[in-house]
Every structure is written in C-alpha cells, then in structure tokens.
GROMACS .gro file of C-alpha atoms in nm:
model
  365
    1UNK     CA    1  -0.004  -0.004   0.001
    2UNK     CA    2   0.136   0.345  -0.098
    3UNK     CA    3   0.198   0.604   0.175
    4UNK     CA    4  -0.087   0.821   0.037
    5UNK     CA    5  -0.330   0.536   0.064
    6UNK     CA    6  -0.206   0.451   0.415
    7UNK     CA    7  -0.266   0.827   0.504
    8UNK     CA    8  -0.627   0.819   0.349
    9UNK     CA    9  -0.714   0.496   0.541
   10UNK     CA   10  -0.568   0.636   0.871
   11UNK     CA   11  -0.761   0.972   0.828
   12UNK     CA   12  -1.090   0.765   0.754
   13UNK     CA   13  -1.045   0.554   1.058
   14UNK     CA   14  -0.993   0.852   1.271
   15UNK     CA   15  -1.315   1.014   1.102
   16UNK     CA   16  -1.509   0.728   1.198
   17UNK     CA   17  -1.463   0.771   1.559
   18UNK     CA   18  -1.575   1.131   1.562
   19UNK     CA   19  -1.937   1.212   1.545
   20UNK     CA   20  -1.971   1.547   1.405
   21UNK     CA   21  -2.288   1.703   1.256
   22UNK     CA   22  -2.130   1.881   0.969
   23UNK     CA   23  -2.457   2.008   0.834
   24UNK     CA   24  -2.566   2.157   1.156
   25UNK     CA   25  -2.224   2.330   1.188
   26UNK     CA   26  -2.275   2.472   0.837
   27UNK     CA   27  -2.611   2.614   0.923
   28UNK     CA   28  -2.503   2.767   1.257
   29UNK     CA   29  -2.216   2.934   1.083
   30UNK     CA   30  -2.424   3.051   0.788
   31UNK     CA   31  -2.678   3.205   1.028
   32UNK     CA   32  -2.409   3.389   1.218
   33UNK     CA   33  -2.286   3.547   0.913
   34UNK     CA   34  -2.635   3.694   0.815
   35UNK     CA   35  -2.864   3.905   1.040
   36UNK     CA   36  -3.169   3.691   1.175
   37UNK     CA   37  -3.466   3.759   0.978
   38UNK     CA   38  -3.756   3.965   1.096
   39UNK     CA   39  -4.109   3.916   1.017
   40UNK     CA   40  -4.314   4.231   0.985
   41UNK     CA   41  -4.643   4.091   1.101
   42UNK     CA   42  -4.838   4.398   1.043
   43UNK     CA   43  -4.728   4.420   0.669
   44UNK     CA   44  -4.726   4.031   0.611
   45UNK     CA   45  -5.034   3.858   0.726
   46UNK     CA   46  -5.065   3.498   0.791
   47UNK     CA   47  -5.028   3.295   0.467
   48UNK     CA   48  -5.227   2.988   0.397
   49UNK     CA   49  -4.999   2.690   0.365
   50UNK     CA   50  -5.106   2.579   0.030
   51UNK     CA   51  -4.864   2.429  -0.224
   52UNK     CA   52  -5.141   2.414  -0.486
   53UNK     CA   53  -5.076   2.786  -0.574
   54UNK     CA   54  -4.762   2.690  -0.732
   55UNK     CA   55  -4.788   2.483  -1.036
   56UNK     CA   56  -4.449   2.416  -1.227
   57UNK     CA   57  -4.421   2.178  -1.517
   58UNK     CA   58  -4.120   2.078  -1.757
   59UNK     CA   59  -4.157   2.006  -2.115
   60UNK     CA   60  -4.076   1.633  -2.221
   61UNK     CA   61  -4.217   1.488  -1.888
   62UNK     CA   62  -4.576   1.338  -1.908
   63UNK     CA   63  -4.726   1.458  -1.577
   64UNK     CA   64  -4.959   1.147  -1.573
   65UNK     CA   65  -4.648   0.921  -1.585
   66UNK     CA   66  -4.648   0.686  -1.283
   67UNK     CA   67  -4.322   0.532  -1.181
   68UNK     CA   68  -4.328   0.177  -1.052
   69UNK     CA   69  -4.063   0.173  -0.811
   70UNK     CA   70  -4.193   0.056  -0.464
   71UNK     CA   71  -4.264   0.366  -0.257
   72UNK     CA   72  -4.075   0.364   0.072
   73UNK     CA   73  -4.148   0.526   0.408
   74UNK     CA   74  -3.910   0.840   0.479
   75UNK     CA   75  -3.786   0.901   0.828
   76UNK     CA   76  -3.636   1.183   1.004
   77UNK     CA   77  -3.274   1.155   1.128
   78UNK     CA   78  -3.257   1.051   1.497
   79UNK     CA   79  -3.636   1.038   1.538
   80UNK     CA   80  -3.615   0.683   1.709
   81UNK     CA   81  -3.398   0.405   1.801
   82UNK     CA   82  -3.304   0.170   1.531
   83UNK     CA   83  -3.508  -0.156   1.523
   84UNK     CA   84  -3.337  -0.500   1.453
   85UNK     CA   85  -3.472  -0.715   1.183
   86UNK     CA   86  -3.750  -0.658   0.915
   87UNK     CA   87  -3.497  -0.563   0.644
   88UNK     CA   88  -3.554  -0.692   0.283
   89UNK     CA   89  -3.281  -0.919   0.145
   90UNK     CA   90  -3.288  -0.765  -0.201
   91UNK     CA   91  -3.304  -0.403  -0.320
   92UNK     CA   92  -3.610  -0.225  -0.466
   93UNK     CA   93  -3.454   0.106  -0.526
   94UNK     CA   94  -3.387   0.197  -0.888
   95UNK     CA   95  -3.005   0.169  -0.893
   96UNK     CA   96  -2.730   0.099  -0.659
   97UNK     CA   97  -2.367   0.222  -0.633
   98UNK     CA   98  -2.079   0.015  -0.486
   99UNK     CA   99  -1.804   0.142  -0.267
  100UNK     CA  100  -1.486  -0.087  -0.289
  101UNK     CA  101  -1.337  -0.055   0.042
  102UNK     CA  102  -1.032  -0.267  -0.047
  103UNK     CA  103  -0.956   0.010  -0.312
  104UNK     CA  104  -1.005   0.308  -0.089
  105UNK     CA  105  -0.864   0.540  -0.371
  106UNK     CA  106  -1.175   0.472  -0.569
  107UNK     CA  107  -1.420   0.590  -0.301
  108UNK     CA  108  -1.519   0.930  -0.357
  109UNK     CA  109  -1.799   0.974  -0.109
  110UNK     CA  110  -1.665   0.984   0.255
  111UNK     CA  111  -1.991   1.071   0.425
  112UNK     CA  112  -2.055   0.698   0.472
  113UNK     CA  113  -1.776   0.462   0.583
  114UNK     CA  114  -1.880   0.103   0.672
  115UNK     CA  115  -1.755  -0.012   0.997
  116UNK     CA  116  -1.873  -0.257   1.283
  117UNK     CA  117  -1.691  -0.051   1.558
  118UNK     CA  118  -1.928  -0.043   1.859
  119UNK     CA  119  -2.145  -0.312   1.705
  120UNK     CA  120  -2.411  -0.320   1.431
  121UNK     CA  121  -2.673  -0.157   1.653
  122UNK     CA  122  -2.449   0.135   1.731
  123UNK     CA  123  -2.347   0.183   1.362
  124UNK     CA  124  -2.734   0.187   1.279
  125UNK     CA  125  -2.774   0.457   1.534
  126UNK     CA  126  -2.485   0.646   1.416
  127UNK     CA  127  -2.614   0.648   1.062
  128UNK     CA  128  -2.989   0.701   1.180
  129UNK     CA  129  -3.110   0.378   1.010
  130UNK     CA  130  -3.452   0.301   1.124
  131UNK     CA  131  -3.397  -0.077   1.094
  132UNK     CA  132  -3.084  -0.304   1.055
  133UNK     CA  133  -2.993  -0.668   1.028
  134UNK     CA  134  -2.664  -0.835   1.074
  135UNK     CA  135  -2.541  -1.187   1.023
  136UNK     CA  136  -2.220  -1.373   1.027
  137UNK     CA  137  -2.125  -1.658   0.780
  138UNK     CA  138  -1.789  -1.811   0.875
  139UNK     CA  139  -1.529  -1.551   0.796
  140UNK     CA  140  -1.781  -1.310   0.645
  141UNK     CA  141  -2.024  -1.073   0.805
  142UNK     CA  142  -2.309  -0.852   0.651
  143UNK     CA  143  -2.477  -0.561   0.778
  144UNK     CA  144  -2.789  -0.429   0.625
  145UNK     CA  145  -2.956  -0.080   0.688
  146UNK     CA  146  -3.324  -0.050   0.606
  147UNK     CA  147  -3.593   0.212   0.601
  148UNK     CA  148  -3.901   0.206   0.829
  149UNK     CA  149  -4.082  -0.006   0.600
  150UNK     CA  150  -3.807  -0.252   0.565
  151UNK     CA  151  -3.692  -0.169   0.223
  152UNK     CA  152  -3.318  -0.233   0.185
  153UNK     CA  153  -3.098   0.083   0.176
  154UNK     CA  154  -2.747  -0.034   0.219
  155UNK     CA  155  -2.582  -0.362   0.241
  156UNK     CA  156  -2.226  -0.377   0.355
  157UNK     CA  157  -1.978  -0.679   0.345
  158UNK     CA  158  -1.684  -0.768   0.604
  159UNK     CA  159  -1.426  -1.028   0.608
  160UNK     CA  160  -1.248  -1.154   0.906
  161UNK     CA  161  -0.867  -1.072   0.904
  162UNK     CA  162  -0.631  -1.151   1.193
  163UNK     CA  163  -0.919  -1.155   1.421
  164UNK     CA  164  -1.090  -0.825   1.305
  165UNK     CA  165  -1.362  -0.740   1.070
  166UNK     CA  166  -1.229  -0.565   0.763
  167UNK     CA  167  -1.477  -0.395   0.540
  168UNK     CA  168  -1.500  -0.525   0.181
  169UNK     CA  169  -1.764  -0.354  -0.009
  170UNK     CA  170  -2.106  -0.158   0.036
  171UNK     CA  171  -2.383  -0.151  -0.207
  172UNK     CA  172  -2.592   0.169  -0.162
  173UNK     CA  173  -2.928   0.279  -0.300
  174UNK     CA  174  -2.947   0.570  -0.539
  175UNK     CA  175  -3.199   0.699  -0.793
  176UNK     CA  176  -3.205   0.677  -1.165
  177UNK     CA  177  -2.866   0.770  -1.311
  178UNK     CA  178  -2.703   0.772  -0.981
  179UNK     CA  179  -2.917   1.064  -0.865
  180UNK     CA  180  -3.059   1.136  -0.519
  181UNK     CA  181  -3.425   1.135  -0.656
  182UNK     CA  182  -3.660   0.878  -0.514
  183UNK     CA  183  -3.915   0.790  -0.787
  184UNK     CA  184  -4.225   1.004  -0.729
  185UNK     CA  185  -4.532   1.091  -0.947
  186UNK     CA  186  -4.492   1.440  -1.108
  187UNK     CA  187  -4.146   1.491  -0.979
  188UNK     CA  188  -4.115   1.815  -1.176
  189UNK     CA  189  -4.407   1.984  -0.977
  190UNK     CA  190  -4.357   2.169  -0.661
  191UNK     CA  191  -4.604   1.995  -0.422
  192UNK     CA  192  -4.634   1.800  -0.098
  193UNK     CA  193  -4.480   1.471  -0.223
  194UNK     CA  194  -4.437   1.325   0.134
  195UNK     CA  195  -4.709   1.171   0.340
  196UNK     CA  196  -4.636   1.433   0.610
  197UNK     CA  197  -4.414   1.732   0.563
  198UNK     CA  198  -4.203   1.824   0.849
  199UNK     CA  199  -4.351   2.108   1.076
  200UNK     CA  200  -4.171   2.427   1.017
  201UNK     CA  201  -4.125   2.497   1.379
  202UNK     CA  202  -3.762   2.576   1.458
  203UNK     CA  203  -3.689   2.648   1.087
  204UNK     CA  204  -3.950   2.913   1.010
  205UNK     CA  205  -4.206   3.119   1.193
  206UNK     CA  206  -4.496   2.932   1.329
  207UNK     CA  207  -4.727   3.175   1.158
  208UNK     CA  208  -4.682   3.307   0.800
  209UNK     CA  209  -4.477   3.012   0.667
  210UNK     CA  210  -4.605   2.847   0.333
  211UNK     CA  211  -4.506   2.486   0.232
  212UNK     CA  212  -4.341   2.511  -0.116
  213UNK     CA  213  -4.229   2.160  -0.163
  214UNK     CA  214  -4.161   1.840   0.037
  215UNK     CA  215  -4.012   1.529  -0.125
  216UNK     CA  216  -3.804   1.217  -0.038
  217UNK     CA  217  -3.441   1.177  -0.134
  218UNK     CA  218  -3.154   0.919  -0.097
  219UNK     CA  219  -2.896   1.018   0.151
  220UNK     CA  220  -2.537   0.903   0.136
  221UNK     CA  221  -2.628   0.578   0.325
  222UNK     CA  222  -2.901   0.500   0.072
  223UNK     CA  223  -3.173   0.566   0.314
  224UNK     CA  224  -3.476   0.767   0.237
  225UNK     CA  225  -3.500   1.100   0.387
  226UNK     CA  226  -3.756   1.399   0.343
  227UNK     CA  227  -3.668   1.766   0.295
  228UNK     CA  228  -3.939   2.022   0.314
  229UNK     CA  229  -3.908   2.388   0.162
  230UNK     CA  230  -4.102   2.651   0.341
  231UNK     CA  231  -4.146   3.026   0.233
  232UNK     CA  232  -4.185   3.320   0.459
  233UNK     CA  233  -4.142   3.694   0.481
  234UNK     CA  234  -3.810   3.815   0.639
  235UNK     CA  235  -3.798   4.188   0.638
  236UNK     CA  236  -3.812   4.314   0.266
  237UNK     CA  237  -3.710   3.978   0.136
  238UNK     CA  238  -3.853   3.641   0.105
  239UNK     CA  239  -3.696   3.357   0.296
  240UNK     CA  240  -3.676   2.988   0.158
  241UNK     CA  241  -3.596   2.751   0.444
  242UNK     CA  242  -3.532   2.383   0.379
  243UNK     CA  243  -3.443   2.060   0.575
  244UNK     CA  244  -3.571   1.919   0.885
  245UNK     CA  245  -3.613   2.093   1.219
  246UNK     CA  246  -3.276   1.965   1.366
  247UNK     CA  247  -3.086   2.038   1.030
  248UNK     CA  248  -3.190   2.314   0.799
  249UNK     CA  249  -3.065   2.612   0.577
  250UNK     CA  250  -3.190   2.922   0.442
  251UNK     CA  251  -3.186   3.145   0.117
  252UNK     CA  252  -3.295   3.502   0.121
  253UNK     CA  253  -3.425   3.623  -0.209
  254UNK     CA  254  -3.459   3.984  -0.255
  255UNK     CA  255  -3.731   4.171  -0.459
  256UNK     CA  256  -3.602   4.171  -0.826
  257UNK     CA  257  -3.682   4.058  -1.171
  258UNK     CA  258  -3.384   3.825  -1.196
  259UNK     CA  259  -3.425   3.467  -1.082
  260UNK     CA  260  -3.225   3.341  -0.781
  261UNK     CA  261  -3.079   2.991  -0.792
  262UNK     CA  262  -3.182   2.793  -0.481
  263UNK     CA  263  -3.131   2.443  -0.622
  264UNK     CA  264  -2.931   2.362  -0.319
  265UNK     CA  265  -3.240   2.352  -0.102
  266UNK     CA  266  -3.322   1.990  -0.235
  267UNK     CA  267  -2.994   1.866  -0.038
  268UNK     CA  268  -2.816   1.903   0.279
  269UNK     CA  269  -2.518   2.136   0.222
  270UNK     CA  270  -2.234   1.890   0.320
  271UNK     CA  271  -2.371   1.618   0.070
  272UNK     CA  272  -2.378   1.844  -0.243
  273UNK     CA  273  -2.037   1.799  -0.371
  274UNK     CA  274  -2.075   1.421  -0.370
  275UNK     CA  275  -2.438   1.348  -0.475
  276UNK     CA  276  -2.598   1.439  -0.787
  277UNK     CA  277  -2.918   1.655  -0.748
  278UNK     CA  278  -3.129   1.624  -1.073
  279UNK     CA  279  -3.345   1.929  -0.991
  280UNK     CA  280  -3.295   2.304  -1.082
  281UNK     CA  281  -3.485   2.538  -0.876
  282UNK     CA  282  -3.498   2.914  -0.934
  283UNK     CA  283  -3.699   3.166  -0.729
  284UNK     CA  284  -3.819   3.516  -0.814
  285UNK     CA  285  -3.977   3.758  -0.582
  286UNK     CA  286  -4.144   4.031  -0.789
  287UNK     CA  287  -4.294   4.280  -0.554
  288UNK     CA  288  -4.430   4.486  -0.827
  289UNK     CA  289  -4.598   4.186  -0.992
  290UNK     CA  290  -4.467   4.293  -1.340
  291UNK     CA  291  -4.313   3.933  -1.447
  292UNK     CA  292  -4.542   3.756  -1.690
  293UNK     CA  293  -4.339   3.442  -1.770
  294UNK     CA  294  -4.003   3.271  -1.657
  295UNK     CA  295  -3.913   2.988  -1.918
  296UNK     CA  296  -3.607   2.745  -1.919
  297UNK     CA  297  -3.456   2.625  -2.246
  298UNK     CA  298  -3.214   2.345  -2.334
  299UNK     CA  299  -2.918   2.387  -2.589
  300UNK     CA  300  -3.173   2.312  -2.881
  301UNK     CA  301  -3.400   2.575  -2.773
  302UNK     CA  302  -3.664   2.327  -2.649
  303UNK     CA  303  -3.873   2.426  -2.334
  304UNK     CA  304  -3.777   2.217  -2.039
  305UNK     CA  305  -3.943   2.423  -1.760
  306UNK     CA  306  -4.187   2.723  -1.717
  307UNK     CA  307  -4.397   2.884  -1.459
  308UNK     CA  308  -4.764   2.800  -1.489
  309UNK     CA  309  -4.875   2.957  -1.161
  310UNK     CA  310  -4.791   3.259  -0.921
  311UNK     CA  311  -4.792   3.250  -0.548
  312UNK     CA  312  -4.943   3.592  -0.429
  313UNK     CA  313  -5.140   3.516  -0.101
  314UNK     CA  314  -5.051   3.753   0.171
  315UNK     CA  315  -4.733   3.920   0.026
  316UNK     CA  316  -4.714   4.228  -0.189
  317UNK     CA  317  -4.612   4.133  -0.542
  318UNK     CA  318  -4.560   3.766  -0.616
  319UNK     CA  319  -4.322   3.485  -0.538
  320UNK     CA  320  -4.280   3.252  -0.862
  321UNK     CA  321  -4.058   2.937  -0.903
  322UNK     CA  322  -3.906   2.763  -1.205
  323UNK     CA  323  -3.836   2.381  -1.157
  324UNK     CA  324  -3.651   2.189  -1.423
  325UNK     CA  325  -3.400   1.917  -1.498
  326UNK     CA  326  -3.071   2.093  -1.381
  327UNK     CA  327  -2.845   1.935  -1.646
  328UNK     CA  328  -3.074   2.051  -1.926
  329UNK     CA  329  -3.114   2.415  -1.863
  330UNK     CA  330  -2.899   2.641  -2.065
  331UNK     CA  331  -3.104   2.961  -2.089
  332UNK     CA  332  -3.381   3.126  -1.874
  333UNK     CA  333  -3.589   3.392  -2.011
  334UNK     CA  334  -3.779   3.643  -1.802
  335UNK     CA  335  -4.060   3.839  -1.958
  336UNK     CA  336  -4.222   4.136  -1.803
  337UNK     CA  337  -4.577   4.271  -1.911
  338UNK     CA  338  -4.567   4.569  -2.165
  339UNK     CA  339  -4.548   4.899  -2.015
  340UNK     CA  340  -4.377   4.798  -1.700
  341UNK     CA  341  -4.031   4.871  -1.792
  342UNK     CA  342  -3.869   5.214  -1.858
  343UNK     CA  343  -3.847   5.360  -2.220
  344UNK     CA  344  -3.593   5.174  -2.402
  345UNK     CA  345  -3.565   4.889  -2.152
  346UNK     CA  346  -3.643   4.541  -2.306
  347UNK     CA  347  -3.933   4.364  -2.165
  348UNK     CA  348  -3.759   4.017  -2.207
  349UNK     CA  349  -3.428   3.926  -2.060
  350UNK     CA  350  -3.220   3.603  -2.114
  351UNK     CA  351  -2.983   3.464  -1.866
  352UNK     CA  352  -2.754   3.147  -1.852
  353UNK     CA  353  -2.753   2.964  -1.522
  354UNK     CA  354  -2.406   3.076  -1.446
  355UNK     CA  355  -2.514   3.439  -1.467
  356UNK     CA  356  -2.775   3.413  -1.207
  357UNK     CA  357  -2.721   3.483  -0.829
  358UNK     CA  358  -2.694   3.169  -0.610
  359UNK     CA  359  -2.550   2.959  -0.909
  360UNK     CA  360  -2.342   2.681  -0.770
  361UNK     CA  361  -2.122   2.503  -1.018
  362UNK     CA  362  -2.097   2.188  -0.793
  363UNK     CA  363  -2.477   2.114  -0.852
  364UNK     CA  364  -2.440   2.115  -1.235
  365UNK     CA  365  -2.201   1.810  -1.279
   0.00000   0.00000   0.00000
C-alpha cells in the first residue's frame, strides 16, 4: 500500500470515531454571518400553507406518468432508536452504487464509511437507520440498513482478517442515473410529495410560513429522507428554508426581476459535492408583480421548464418558481408585461444559469 493510501485509510479510521454533525455546523455558521430575519407581522399577514398555488411543469415529462418503483417510508434522522430485523434481502430502489473498500482511492464519497466499531446496533444509530440486520457466515459478515418500512437501503460486507472485521464493499441505494431522486409521481411539480411534511417549527415562523415543496431523497447511506421547503417573509425579502427541524438552511431572495438559483435547497449542504441533484430550482420575488413568464430552454431551444402559476397570497407582489432538470437548462428567459419597464428597456431578458445569483457549479455535474 502506498503512503498516500495509508494516510487516506488512517484519516478515515480517525473520522469514523468522531461524531460531528457537519450540516448543523454549516447552518449555525451561515446564520451567524447573516442578520437574523425579522417578520413584519403588520405588513405580511398569515399565509395559507397551500402548495397548490404553485404549479410548475417541465416539457418532455408526462405529468400523468406513474413510476413503478416501490414507495418507501421516509424517516427523520434521529427520530427513534433503530429496530433490529425486518430488512429486505434484495434492493427495490432504481439503482445501487458500490463502494469498494479494498480500493479506498476509488471511493469518492466519505460521508458514509462501513464499519462494525461499537457493534451493528451502534452503527445503525450513528447513521440514523430506522432498521438493521446483521449476520455472520464463517469469516464473512453482512450488515444491512433498512428504511422504516423494511426496504433495503445499504448492504455492507466484511471479512475477518487476523481476528478483526475488515470492510470489503458496500452497495448503496441511489436514484435513476445515480441521482438522489426517489421515484415519485409528477417529480417536476412543486407539491407535497411526502405523506407528512415536517413542521416548520424551529426552521421558520410558526405563523406566516407556506409549504412550497416536500419530497423524499436518498442520503449518502441509501436511506430515504425527506426535505421540506418553506417560504416566509423576512424583512423586505422572501426567505426559503429547507431541511428538517434539526438540520436546515436558508436562502434569502430579494425583490428583483432576476431569478435566484436555490437548487441547493433539495440537499443538505455537506452532501452536495458528492451527490447528484437532478433538480434545478429558481425563485423570483417580484414585489411589483410585473413578471409575466419565466421559461427554461435547453441547448436546442426546447422548453424544459416554465412557470404556470404564481404565488401571491398575503405578500405584496408575487413569488414565483421555476423547476426543471438541472442538467438540461442552458438559458432562462424572464418576460415582463408591456409598459412595466422604462423606455428603451427590453421587456424580455435572457440569462445563462451561471449568470444568476446563487449559482453553484457543484450542482451541475
């Protein structure tokens, strides 16, 4: 083994012994760098939490298309102790990726590292797996993590060497084409795609927060989690808060006629560099209500996403969203109604995704 491989392995072993919530640290640091939002209750009355007011579609996807992959029950990290048993033997997720632990230089995702340190129950608790199963067969051992409904999320294999269990490989659930997307109906609509969205308490004001979207995704261990996106007023801006009560982040969108890239809201910050997010999401807060349309095009000029509804309840102006396949969007065009611009100023402006505020190149891989 080369010296750099030995160093990599040693660092991974040391990291396994440390329980650090990187996403929570990120959010706390982020919030310290920004002023805490203030809600002007006199100006912004309570908003009905109804996602039906936002209808976003993408060309090329039949909205009636039903995906046949078995639905799984998402669970919140740390909401209960792992249960032993009841994990499926076979995968039902669209695809799996394999971590070959015998070749650590090929493993690019270090958020999950298979180990039996502390025992299988302890490892299930460390990774917030609702269920787990463990079995030994001679010099081989197998640890399976499962979702609350028993669907298999991760299967890790170990081999006994000199009296210790050494990791060999892990097969981990992912979505189609290796993405984080759990198959759901109408995936390119903003809606409540989870049975029960997380309560915004602790993430957003108890009053005045509106549910924008809630959907499941595969985390780095292959387990199914849910992230909910809430919108609420914060001073002169709109705030978009995403996550779960214990782990959340926020984007502030100022009043403008330029869309703001908020695609990162679909994933925890510390997982974005290693996971493929298939969704592109752009928000536009138009306090003068002059924007007529926002359309996304691919490199051939085909429409891949457009706004078909506007969210106006309770706020001055309108809050609109564009949801489209992130890898297909090459241009975004914003059109304002005639007479709403200054003389000589065009009513239509076109942007590339890279030109828009909030753009993160790591999400377009």
